[in-house]
Short mmCIF file of C-alpha atoms in Angstrom, two decimals:
data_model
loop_
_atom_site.label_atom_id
_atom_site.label_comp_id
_atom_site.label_asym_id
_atom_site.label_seq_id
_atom_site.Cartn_x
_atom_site.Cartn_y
_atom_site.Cartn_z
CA UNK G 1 143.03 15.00 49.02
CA UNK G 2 140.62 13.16 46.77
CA UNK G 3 139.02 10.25 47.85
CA UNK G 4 140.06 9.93 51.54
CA UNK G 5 137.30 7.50 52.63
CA UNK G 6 139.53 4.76 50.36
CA UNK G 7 141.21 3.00 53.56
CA UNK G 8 142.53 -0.21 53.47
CA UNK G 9 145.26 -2.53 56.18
CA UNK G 10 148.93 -3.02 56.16
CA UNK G 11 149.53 -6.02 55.92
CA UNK G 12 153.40 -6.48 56.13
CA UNK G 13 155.95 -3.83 56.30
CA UNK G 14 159.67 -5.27 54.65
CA UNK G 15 161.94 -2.13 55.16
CA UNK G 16 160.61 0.41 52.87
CA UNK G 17 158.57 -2.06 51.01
CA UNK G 18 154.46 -1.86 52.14
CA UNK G 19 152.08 -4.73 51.28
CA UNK G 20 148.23 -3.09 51.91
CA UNK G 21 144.99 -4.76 51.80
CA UNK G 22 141.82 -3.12 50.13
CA UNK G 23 138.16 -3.83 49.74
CA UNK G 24 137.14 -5.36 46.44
CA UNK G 25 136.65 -2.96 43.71
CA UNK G 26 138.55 -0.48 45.34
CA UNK G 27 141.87 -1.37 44.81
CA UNK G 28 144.64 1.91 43.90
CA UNK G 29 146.15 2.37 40.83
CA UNK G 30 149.63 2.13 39.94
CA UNK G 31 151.64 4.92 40.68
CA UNK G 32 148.82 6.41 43.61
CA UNK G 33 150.17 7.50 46.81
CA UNK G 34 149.32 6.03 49.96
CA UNK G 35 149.36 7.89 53.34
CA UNK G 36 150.65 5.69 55.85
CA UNK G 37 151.28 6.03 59.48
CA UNK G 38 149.33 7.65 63.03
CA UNK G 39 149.66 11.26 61.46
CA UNK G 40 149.45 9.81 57.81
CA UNK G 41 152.60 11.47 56.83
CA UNK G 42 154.06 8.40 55.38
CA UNK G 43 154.19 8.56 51.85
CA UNK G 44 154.07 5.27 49.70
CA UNK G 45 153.92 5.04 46.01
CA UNK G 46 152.07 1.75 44.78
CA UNK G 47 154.33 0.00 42.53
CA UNK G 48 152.41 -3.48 41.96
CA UNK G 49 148.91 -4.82 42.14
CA UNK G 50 149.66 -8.47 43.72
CA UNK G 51 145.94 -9.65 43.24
CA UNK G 52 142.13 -7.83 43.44
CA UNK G 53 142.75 -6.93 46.96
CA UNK G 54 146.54 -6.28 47.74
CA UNK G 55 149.06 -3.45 46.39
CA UNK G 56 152.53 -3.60 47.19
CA UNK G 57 154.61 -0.14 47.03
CA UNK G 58 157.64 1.46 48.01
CA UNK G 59 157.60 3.94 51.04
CA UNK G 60 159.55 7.71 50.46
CA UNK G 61 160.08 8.38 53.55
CA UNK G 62 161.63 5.96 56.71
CA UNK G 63 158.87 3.31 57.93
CA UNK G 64 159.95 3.33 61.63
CA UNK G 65 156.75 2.90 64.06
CA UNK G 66 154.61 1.20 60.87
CA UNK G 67 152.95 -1.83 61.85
CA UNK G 68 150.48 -4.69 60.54
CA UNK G 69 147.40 -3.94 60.90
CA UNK G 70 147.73 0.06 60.74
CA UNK G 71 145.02 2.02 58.41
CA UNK G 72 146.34 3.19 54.90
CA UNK G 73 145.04 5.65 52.63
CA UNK G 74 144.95 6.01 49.18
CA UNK G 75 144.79 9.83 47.64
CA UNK G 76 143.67 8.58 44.63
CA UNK G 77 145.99 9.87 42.62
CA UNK G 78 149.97 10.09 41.73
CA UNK G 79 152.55 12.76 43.83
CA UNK G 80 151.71 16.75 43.14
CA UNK G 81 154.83 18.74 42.84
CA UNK G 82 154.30 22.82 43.35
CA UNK G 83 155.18 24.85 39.86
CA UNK G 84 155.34 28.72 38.92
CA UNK G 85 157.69 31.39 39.44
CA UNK G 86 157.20 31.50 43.67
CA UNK G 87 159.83 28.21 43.36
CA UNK G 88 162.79 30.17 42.08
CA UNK G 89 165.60 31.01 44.52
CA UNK G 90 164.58 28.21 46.83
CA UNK G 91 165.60 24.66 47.80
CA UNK G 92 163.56 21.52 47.54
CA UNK G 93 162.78 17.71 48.38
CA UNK G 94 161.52 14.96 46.56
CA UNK G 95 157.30 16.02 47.50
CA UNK G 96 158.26 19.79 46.55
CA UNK G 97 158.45 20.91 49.95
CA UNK G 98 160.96 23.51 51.11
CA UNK G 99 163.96 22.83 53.19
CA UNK G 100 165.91 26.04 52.66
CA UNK G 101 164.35 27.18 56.14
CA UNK G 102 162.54 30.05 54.74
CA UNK G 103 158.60 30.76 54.78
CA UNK G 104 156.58 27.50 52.88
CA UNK G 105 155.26 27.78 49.54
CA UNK G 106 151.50 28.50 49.56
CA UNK G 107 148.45 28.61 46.67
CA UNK G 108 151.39 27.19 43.57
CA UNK G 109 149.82 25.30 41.21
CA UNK G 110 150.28 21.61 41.43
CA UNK G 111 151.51 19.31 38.68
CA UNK G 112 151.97 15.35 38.88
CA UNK G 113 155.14 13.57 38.96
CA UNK G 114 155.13 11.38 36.35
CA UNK G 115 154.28 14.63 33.59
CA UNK G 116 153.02 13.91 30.26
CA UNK G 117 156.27 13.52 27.78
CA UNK G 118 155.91 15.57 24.73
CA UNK G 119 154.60 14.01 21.13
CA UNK G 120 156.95 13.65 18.86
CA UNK G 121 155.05 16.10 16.44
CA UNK G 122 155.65 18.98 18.62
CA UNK G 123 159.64 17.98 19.29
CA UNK G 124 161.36 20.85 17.10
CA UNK G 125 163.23 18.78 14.46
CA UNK G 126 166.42 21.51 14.05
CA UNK G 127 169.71 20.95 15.72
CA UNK G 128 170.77 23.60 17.20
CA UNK G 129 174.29 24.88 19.07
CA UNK G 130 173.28 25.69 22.78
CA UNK G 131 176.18 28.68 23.80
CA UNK G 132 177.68 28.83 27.03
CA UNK G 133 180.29 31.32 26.77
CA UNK G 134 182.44 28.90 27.45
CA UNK G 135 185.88 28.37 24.99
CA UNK G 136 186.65 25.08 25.27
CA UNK G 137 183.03 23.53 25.67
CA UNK G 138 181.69 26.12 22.31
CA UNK G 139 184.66 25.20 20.16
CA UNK G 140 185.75 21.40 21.02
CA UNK G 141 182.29 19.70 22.11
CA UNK G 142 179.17 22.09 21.71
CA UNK G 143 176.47 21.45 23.44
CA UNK G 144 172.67 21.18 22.05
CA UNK G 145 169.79 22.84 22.84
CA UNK G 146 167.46 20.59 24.10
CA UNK G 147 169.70 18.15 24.13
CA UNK G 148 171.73 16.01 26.90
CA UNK G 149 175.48 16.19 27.82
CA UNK G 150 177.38 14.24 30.03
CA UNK G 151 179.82 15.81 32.19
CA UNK G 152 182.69 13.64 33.60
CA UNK G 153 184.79 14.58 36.61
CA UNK G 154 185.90 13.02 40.13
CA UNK G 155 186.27 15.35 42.98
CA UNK G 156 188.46 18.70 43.10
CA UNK G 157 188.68 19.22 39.62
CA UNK G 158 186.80 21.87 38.81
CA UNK G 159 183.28 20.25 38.53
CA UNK G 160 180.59 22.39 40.73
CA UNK G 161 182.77 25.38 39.29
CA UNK G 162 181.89 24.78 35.90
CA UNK G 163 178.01 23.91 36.99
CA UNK G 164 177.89 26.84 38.80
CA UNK G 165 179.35 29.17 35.29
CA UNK G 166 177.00 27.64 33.15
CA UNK G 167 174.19 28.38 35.64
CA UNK G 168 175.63 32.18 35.62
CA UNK G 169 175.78 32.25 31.75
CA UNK G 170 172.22 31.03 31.43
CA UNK G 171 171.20 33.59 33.46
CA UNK G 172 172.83 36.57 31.69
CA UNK G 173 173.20 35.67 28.23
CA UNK G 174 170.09 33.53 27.64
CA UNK G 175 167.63 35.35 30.27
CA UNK G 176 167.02 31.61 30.89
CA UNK G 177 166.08 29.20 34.46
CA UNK G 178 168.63 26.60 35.87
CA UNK G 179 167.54 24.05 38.06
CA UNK G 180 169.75 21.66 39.96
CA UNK G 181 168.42 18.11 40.75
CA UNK G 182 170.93 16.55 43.57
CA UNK G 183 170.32 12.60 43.54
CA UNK G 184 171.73 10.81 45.58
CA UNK G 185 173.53 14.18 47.11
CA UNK G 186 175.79 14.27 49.95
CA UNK G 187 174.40 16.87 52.50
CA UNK G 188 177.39 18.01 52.64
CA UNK G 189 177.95 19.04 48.54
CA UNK G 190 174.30 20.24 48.64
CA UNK G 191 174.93 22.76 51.10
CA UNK G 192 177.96 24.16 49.51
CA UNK G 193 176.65 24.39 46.17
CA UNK G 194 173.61 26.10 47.42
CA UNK G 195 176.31 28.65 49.59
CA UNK G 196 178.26 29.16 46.61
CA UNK G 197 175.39 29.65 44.30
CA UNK G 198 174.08 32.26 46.31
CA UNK G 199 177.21 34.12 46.91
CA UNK G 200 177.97 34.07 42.95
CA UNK G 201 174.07 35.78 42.45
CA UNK G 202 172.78 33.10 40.17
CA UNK G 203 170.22 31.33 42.87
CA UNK G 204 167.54 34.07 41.95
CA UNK G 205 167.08 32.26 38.68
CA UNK G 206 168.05 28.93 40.09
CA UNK G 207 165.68 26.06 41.78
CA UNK G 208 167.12 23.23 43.62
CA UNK G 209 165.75 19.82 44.44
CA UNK G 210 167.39 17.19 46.49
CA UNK G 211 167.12 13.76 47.25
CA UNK G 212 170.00 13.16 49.84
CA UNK G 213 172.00 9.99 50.48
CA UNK G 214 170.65 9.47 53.12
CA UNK G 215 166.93 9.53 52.39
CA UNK G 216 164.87 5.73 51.22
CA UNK G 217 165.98 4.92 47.62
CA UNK G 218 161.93 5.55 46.52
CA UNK G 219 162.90 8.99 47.24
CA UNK G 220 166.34 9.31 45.28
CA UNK G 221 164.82 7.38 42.43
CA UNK G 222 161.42 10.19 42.00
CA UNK G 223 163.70 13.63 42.73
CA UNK G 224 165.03 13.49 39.08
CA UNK G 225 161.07 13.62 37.89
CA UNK G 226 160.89 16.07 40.82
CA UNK G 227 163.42 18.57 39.05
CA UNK G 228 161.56 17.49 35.46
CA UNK G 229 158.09 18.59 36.37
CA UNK G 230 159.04 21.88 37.54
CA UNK G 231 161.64 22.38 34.56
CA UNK G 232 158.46 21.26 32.10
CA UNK G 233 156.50 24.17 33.45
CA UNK G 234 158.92 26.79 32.75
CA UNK G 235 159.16 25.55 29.18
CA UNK G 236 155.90 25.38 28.08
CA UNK G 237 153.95 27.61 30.44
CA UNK G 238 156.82 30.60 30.82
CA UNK G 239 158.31 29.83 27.35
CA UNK G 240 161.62 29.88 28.46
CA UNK G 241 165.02 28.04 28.09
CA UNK G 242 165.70 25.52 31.03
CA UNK G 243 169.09 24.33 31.87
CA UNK G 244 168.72 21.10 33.96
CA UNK G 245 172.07 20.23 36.00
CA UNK G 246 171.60 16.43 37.63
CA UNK G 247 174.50 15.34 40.04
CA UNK G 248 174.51 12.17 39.35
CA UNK G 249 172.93 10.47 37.00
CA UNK G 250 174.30 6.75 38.13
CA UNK G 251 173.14 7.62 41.84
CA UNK G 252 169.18 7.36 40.02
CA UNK G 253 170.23 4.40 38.42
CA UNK G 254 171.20 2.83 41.43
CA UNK G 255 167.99 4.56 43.49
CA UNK G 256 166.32 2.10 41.06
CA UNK G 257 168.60 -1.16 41.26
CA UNK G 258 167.53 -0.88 45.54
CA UNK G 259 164.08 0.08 44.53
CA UNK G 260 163.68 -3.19 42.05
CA UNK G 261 165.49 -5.32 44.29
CA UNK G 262 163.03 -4.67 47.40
CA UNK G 263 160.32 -5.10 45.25
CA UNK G 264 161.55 -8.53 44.98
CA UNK G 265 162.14 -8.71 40.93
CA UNK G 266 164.82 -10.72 39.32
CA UNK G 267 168.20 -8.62 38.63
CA UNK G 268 169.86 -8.51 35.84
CA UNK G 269 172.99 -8.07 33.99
CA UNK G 270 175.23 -7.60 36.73
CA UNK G 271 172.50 -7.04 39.31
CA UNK G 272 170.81 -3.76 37.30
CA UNK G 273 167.33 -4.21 37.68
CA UNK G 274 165.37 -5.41 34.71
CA UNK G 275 164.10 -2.39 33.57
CA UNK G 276 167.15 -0.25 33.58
CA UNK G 277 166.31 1.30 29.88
CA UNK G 278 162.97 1.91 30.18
CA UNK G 279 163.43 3.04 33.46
CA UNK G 280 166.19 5.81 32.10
CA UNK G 281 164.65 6.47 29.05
CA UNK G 282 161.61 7.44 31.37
CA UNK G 283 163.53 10.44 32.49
CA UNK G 284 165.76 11.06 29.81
CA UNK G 285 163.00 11.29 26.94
CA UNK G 286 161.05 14.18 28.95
CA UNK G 287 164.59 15.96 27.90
CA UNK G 288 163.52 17.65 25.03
CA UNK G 289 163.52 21.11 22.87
CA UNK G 290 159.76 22.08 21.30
CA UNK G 291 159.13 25.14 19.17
CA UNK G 292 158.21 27.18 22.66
CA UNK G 293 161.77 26.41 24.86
CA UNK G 294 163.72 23.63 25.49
CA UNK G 295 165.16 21.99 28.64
CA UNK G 296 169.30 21.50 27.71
CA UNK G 297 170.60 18.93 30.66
CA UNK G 298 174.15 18.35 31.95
CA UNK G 299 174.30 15.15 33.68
CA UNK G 300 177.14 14.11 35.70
CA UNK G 301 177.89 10.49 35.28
CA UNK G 302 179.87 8.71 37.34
CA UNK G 303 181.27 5.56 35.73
CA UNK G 304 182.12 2.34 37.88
CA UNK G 305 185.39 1.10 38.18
CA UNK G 306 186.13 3.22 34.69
CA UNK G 307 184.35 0.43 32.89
CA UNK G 308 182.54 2.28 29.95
CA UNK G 309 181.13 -1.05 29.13
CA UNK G 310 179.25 -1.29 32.48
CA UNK G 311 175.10 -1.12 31.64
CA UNK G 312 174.77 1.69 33.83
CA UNK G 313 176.90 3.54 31.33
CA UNK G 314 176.47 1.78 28.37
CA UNK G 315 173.00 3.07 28.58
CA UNK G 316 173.29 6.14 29.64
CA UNK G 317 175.69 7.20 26.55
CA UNK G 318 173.01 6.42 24.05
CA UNK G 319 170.98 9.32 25.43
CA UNK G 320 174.03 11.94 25.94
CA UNK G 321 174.91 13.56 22.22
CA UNK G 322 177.78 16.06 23.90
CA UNK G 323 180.47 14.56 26.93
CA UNK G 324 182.59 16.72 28.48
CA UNK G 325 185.58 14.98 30.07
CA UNK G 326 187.37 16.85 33.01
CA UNK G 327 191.18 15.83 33.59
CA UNK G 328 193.13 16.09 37.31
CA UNK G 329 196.13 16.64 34.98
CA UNK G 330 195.08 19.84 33.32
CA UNK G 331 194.05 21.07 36.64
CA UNK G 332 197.09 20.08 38.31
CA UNK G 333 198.82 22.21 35.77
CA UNK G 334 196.63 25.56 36.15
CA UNK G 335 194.50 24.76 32.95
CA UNK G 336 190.81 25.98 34.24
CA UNK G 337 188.18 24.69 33.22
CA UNK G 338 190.45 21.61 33.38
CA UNK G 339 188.51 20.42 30.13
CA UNK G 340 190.67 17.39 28.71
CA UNK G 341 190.37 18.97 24.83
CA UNK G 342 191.08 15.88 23.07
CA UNK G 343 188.97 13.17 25.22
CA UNK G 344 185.92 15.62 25.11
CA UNK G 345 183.24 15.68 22.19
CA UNK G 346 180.17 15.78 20.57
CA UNK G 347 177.45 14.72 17.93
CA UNK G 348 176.86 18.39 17.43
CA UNK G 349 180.32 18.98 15.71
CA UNK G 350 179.43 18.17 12.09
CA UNK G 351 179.78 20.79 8.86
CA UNK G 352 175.93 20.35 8.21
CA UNK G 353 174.92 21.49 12.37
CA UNK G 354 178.20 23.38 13.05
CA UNK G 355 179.26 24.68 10.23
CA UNK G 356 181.98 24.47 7.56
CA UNK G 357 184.53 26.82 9.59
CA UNK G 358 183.87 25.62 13.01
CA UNK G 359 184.01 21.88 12.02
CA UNK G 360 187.67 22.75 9.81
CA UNK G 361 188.98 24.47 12.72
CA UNK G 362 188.18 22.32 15.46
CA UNK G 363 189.86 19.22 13.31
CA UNK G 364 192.88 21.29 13.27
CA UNK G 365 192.82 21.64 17.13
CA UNK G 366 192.75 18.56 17.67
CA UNK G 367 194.94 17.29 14.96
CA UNK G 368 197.83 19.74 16.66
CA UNK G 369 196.74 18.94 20.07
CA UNK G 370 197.42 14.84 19.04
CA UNK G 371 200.36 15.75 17.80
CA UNK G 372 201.65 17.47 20.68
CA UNK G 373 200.36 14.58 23.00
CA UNK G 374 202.79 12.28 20.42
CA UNK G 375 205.83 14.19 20.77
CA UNK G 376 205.92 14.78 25.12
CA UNK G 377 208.06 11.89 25.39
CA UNK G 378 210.64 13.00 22.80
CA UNK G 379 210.80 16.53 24.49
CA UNK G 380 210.96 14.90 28.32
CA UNK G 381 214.02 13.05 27.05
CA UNK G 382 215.90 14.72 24.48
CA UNK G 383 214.27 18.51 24.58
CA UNK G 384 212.64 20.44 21.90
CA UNK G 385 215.69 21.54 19.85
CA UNK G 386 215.64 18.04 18.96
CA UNK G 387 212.65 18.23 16.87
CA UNK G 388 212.19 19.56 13.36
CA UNK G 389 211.29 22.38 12.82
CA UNK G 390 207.65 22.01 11.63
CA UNK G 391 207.54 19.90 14.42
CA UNK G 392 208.36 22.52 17.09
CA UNK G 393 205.92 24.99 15.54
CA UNK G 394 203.42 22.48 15.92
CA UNK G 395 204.39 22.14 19.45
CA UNK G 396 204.59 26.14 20.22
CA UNK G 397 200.74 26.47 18.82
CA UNK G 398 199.34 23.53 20.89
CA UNK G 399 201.01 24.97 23.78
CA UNK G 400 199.51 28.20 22.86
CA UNK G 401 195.96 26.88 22.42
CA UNK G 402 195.61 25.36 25.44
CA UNK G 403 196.23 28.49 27.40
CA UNK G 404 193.62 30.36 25.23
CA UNK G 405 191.25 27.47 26.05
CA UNK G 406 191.89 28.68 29.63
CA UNK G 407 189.17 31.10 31.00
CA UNK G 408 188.19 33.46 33.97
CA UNK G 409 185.03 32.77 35.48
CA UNK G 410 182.51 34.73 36.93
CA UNK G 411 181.82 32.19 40.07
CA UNK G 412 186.02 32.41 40.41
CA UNK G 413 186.43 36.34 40.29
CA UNK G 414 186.63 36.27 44.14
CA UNK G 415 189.78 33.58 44.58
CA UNK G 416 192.13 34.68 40.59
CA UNK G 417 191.31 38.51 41.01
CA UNK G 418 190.68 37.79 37.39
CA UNK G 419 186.88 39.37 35.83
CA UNK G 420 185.05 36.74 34.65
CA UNK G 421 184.64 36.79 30.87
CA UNK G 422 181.94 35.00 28.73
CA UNK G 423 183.39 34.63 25.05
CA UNK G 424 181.10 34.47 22.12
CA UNK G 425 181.42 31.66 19.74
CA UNK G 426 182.37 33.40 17.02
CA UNK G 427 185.36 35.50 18.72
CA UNK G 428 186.46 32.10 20.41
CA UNK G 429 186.88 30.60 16.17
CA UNK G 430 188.98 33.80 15.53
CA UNK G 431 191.11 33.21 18.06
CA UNK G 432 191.73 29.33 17.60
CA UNK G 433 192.01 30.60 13.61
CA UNK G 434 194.85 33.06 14.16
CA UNK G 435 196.70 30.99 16.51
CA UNK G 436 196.71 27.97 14.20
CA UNK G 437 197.60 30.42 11.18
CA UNK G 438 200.92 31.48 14.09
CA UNK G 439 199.88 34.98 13.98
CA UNK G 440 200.85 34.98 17.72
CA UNK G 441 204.14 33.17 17.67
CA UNK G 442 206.05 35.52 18.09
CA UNK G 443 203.73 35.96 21.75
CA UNK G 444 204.41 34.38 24.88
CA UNK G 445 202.72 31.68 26.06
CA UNK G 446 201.57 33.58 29.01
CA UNK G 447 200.05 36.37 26.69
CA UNK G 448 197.04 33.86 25.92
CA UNK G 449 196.79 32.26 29.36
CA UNK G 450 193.32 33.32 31.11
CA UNK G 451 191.79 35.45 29.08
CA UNK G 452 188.64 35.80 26.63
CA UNK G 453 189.22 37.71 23.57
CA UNK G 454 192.48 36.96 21.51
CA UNK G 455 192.36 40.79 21.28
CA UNK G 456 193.50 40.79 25.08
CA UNK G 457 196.76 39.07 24.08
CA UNK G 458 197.86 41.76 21.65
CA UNK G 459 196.50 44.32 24.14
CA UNK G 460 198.87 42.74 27.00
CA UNK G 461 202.09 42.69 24.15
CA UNK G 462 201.15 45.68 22.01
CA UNK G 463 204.03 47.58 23.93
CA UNK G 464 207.87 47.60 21.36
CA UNK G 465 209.99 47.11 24.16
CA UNK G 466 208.15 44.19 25.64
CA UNK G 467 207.84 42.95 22.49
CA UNK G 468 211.30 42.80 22.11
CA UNK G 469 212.40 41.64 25.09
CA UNK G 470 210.31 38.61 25.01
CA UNK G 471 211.84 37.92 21.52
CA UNK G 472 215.03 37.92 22.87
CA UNK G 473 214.17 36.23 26.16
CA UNK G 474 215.09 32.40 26.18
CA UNK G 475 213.03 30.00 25.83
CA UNK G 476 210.26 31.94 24.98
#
């Protein structure tokens, strides 16, 4: 470290907040660490100079056994994150050490925290459709590269399963890097995921960094730049495509509410701290696409109380440009990914980014979809004979596009017995375009239920007699 002779005195210790004394002149700079502590492993990140003389910071790591009057050191310069190829496959904290229990890290290049954000005039300025193979995400709310989704989901329906695809479809299709940036993650969760990851073969091309509920809020508030810096480096050094997966993006919002309210500062709207949007935009605005790669992020966001207008929220929305909103319902009915289809959407969908077709036939989706959500009541009480006619067709095609929506996964082969299928975005439109023109309705429902192609529906009925029977079948 640089400049270890720079020593100065704690002079009060508040929890994780640090108030140190230094000689005139030599007084750290924002953002500096300071080693802290008899074996000066206590990490401290200066957050305000008070006067000439005193800094006050926030400590990463647990003060326990810090005292007045105990020597501090400044570095002389901001946290240095390891970053190069050596980090894929393995598991991270907050300083870039490894906690996967394998052999450390040694002679990476280091990188600080805070990175340099990208000028504007080397942002690429085209919109472009980031594919994940994915039916329901491609067709109803695409995705863009470079851009920032939200993905909404409480626990059990399907949300570290969809991750975890995405992560495998970046892999194979795009030759891309994923990295995973836990804040706020249970121990629990983050063990699982990194279990399941490696059973499913994507954590070769995967990096994971964690800042676990129950580490200081300094460090849950610095993992997401963590997970940045090293995602940065593999877009402009390796010139590849990053996707960036950060579980949960209110738990570094609220990493920051403890953070400004130890530093003493006055809260605000409902006890945010002060600089909730610059603090966000901070992170989010690193999130960007430039003519050599592009880092795409899906953010979960968990949303208090279900109050979209909370700030936490409110804020975070006018980053995202694609949300993807899971439903207990669909799952509880065997529709995987439980993607609710007419909640979900995105920025990306226009005629002029999309595309004439894609834009006509996802209105029609969702126009039949409505209508079908309109006329549930009728059928629960008086049946579907009771409809018109046009009426019931419309019904029999939304049925049959959400089970085409429905898809085998390549994390799920193991527990459906079902090969996992990634579906272009092109062969997903066909299918939406002959369903909605009822070329398949004289098909059974189940024909379309968990598979790619359409193709695999006429392959599954292509037989006379089965055909036939279904045709004569009840209720079909």
């Amino acid at each position: 470290m640089e400049n270890q002779q720079n020593q100065g005195t704690v002079i009060s210790v508040r929890g994780s907040v640090i108030d140190a004394r230094f000689g005139p002149g030599r007084l750290p700079d924002i953002g500096n660490v300071l080693l802290a502590g008899d074996d000066g492993r206590t990490r401290v990140e200066v957050m305000v100079q008070i006067n000439s003389e005193t800094v006050r910071g926030i400590s990463l790591m647990p003060t326990q056994g810090l005292a007045r009057g105990s020597t501090i050191t400044d570095t002389g310069g901001p946290f240095m994150i390891p970053v190069g190829k050596e980090l894929l496959g393995r598991v991270f904290n907050v300083f870039g050490e490894t906690i996967d229990n394998l052999e450390e890290l040694k002679g990476c290049e280091t990188r600080p925290i805070q990175g340099v954000r990208v000028p504007i005039s080397q942002q690429s300025t085209v919109s472009e459709i980031f594919h994940t193979g994915i039916k329901a995400v491609d067709v109803l709310c695409p995705l863009e590269r470079g851009g920032k989704a939200g993905l909404f989901g409480g626990a059990g329906v399907g949300k570290t399963v969809l991750l975890t695809e995405m992560i495998n479809n970046m892999v194979g299709h795009h030759h891309g890097i994923s990295i995973f940036c836990g804040v706020g993650e249970r121990c629990r969760e983050g063990e699982e995921l990194y279990r399941e990851m490696k059973e499913a073969g994507v954590l070769p091309n995967t990096v994971m960094v964690f800042g676990q509920m129950n580490e200081p809020p300094g460090a849950r508030f610095r993992v997401g730049h963590t997970g940045l810096t090293m995602a940065e480096y593999f877009r402009d050094d390796e010139r590849q495509d990053v996707l960036l997966l950060i579980d949960n993006i209110f738990r570094f919002i609220q990493a920051g509410q403890e953070v400004s309210g130890l530093m003493g500062l006055l809260p605000s709207r409902l006890g945010y701290q002060p600089t909730l949007a610059s603090d966000l935009a901070a992170l989010e605005e690193r999130i960007c696409n430039t003519t050599t790669g592009a880092i795409t992020s899906i953010q979960a966001v968990y949303v208090p109380a279900d109050d979209f207008t909370d700030p936490s929220a409110s804020h975070t929305f006018g980053h995202l440009t694609a949300s993807i909103v899971l439903s207990r319902k669909r799952a509880s009915e065997g529709f995987y990914p439980a993607i609710d289809l007419l909640q979900s959407g995105s920025k990306m969908l226009m005629p002029n980014i999309a595309g004439e077709r894609h834009y006509r036939i996802a209105q029609d989706i969702r126009r039949n979809l409505s209508l079908y959500e309109e006329l549930k009541d009728i059928i629960a009480m008086l049946g579907i004979n009771e409809l018109s006619r046009e009426d019931q067709r419309t019904v029999h095609r939304a049925r049959r596009l959400e089970r085409f929506f429905t898809q085998p996964f390549h994390v799920t082969e193991q527990f459906i017995g079902k090969a996992g299928k990634m579906v272009a975005l092109q062969d997903a439109l066909d299918g939406c375009e002959r369903i909605l023109n009822d070329e398949f309705a004289d098909y059974p429902e189940s024909a379309l239920y968990m598979i790619g192609k359409v193709d695999e529906a006429e392959a599954f009925f292509q037989d006379d007699e089965t055909r036939e029977l279904f045709k004569s079948a009840p209720g079909k």
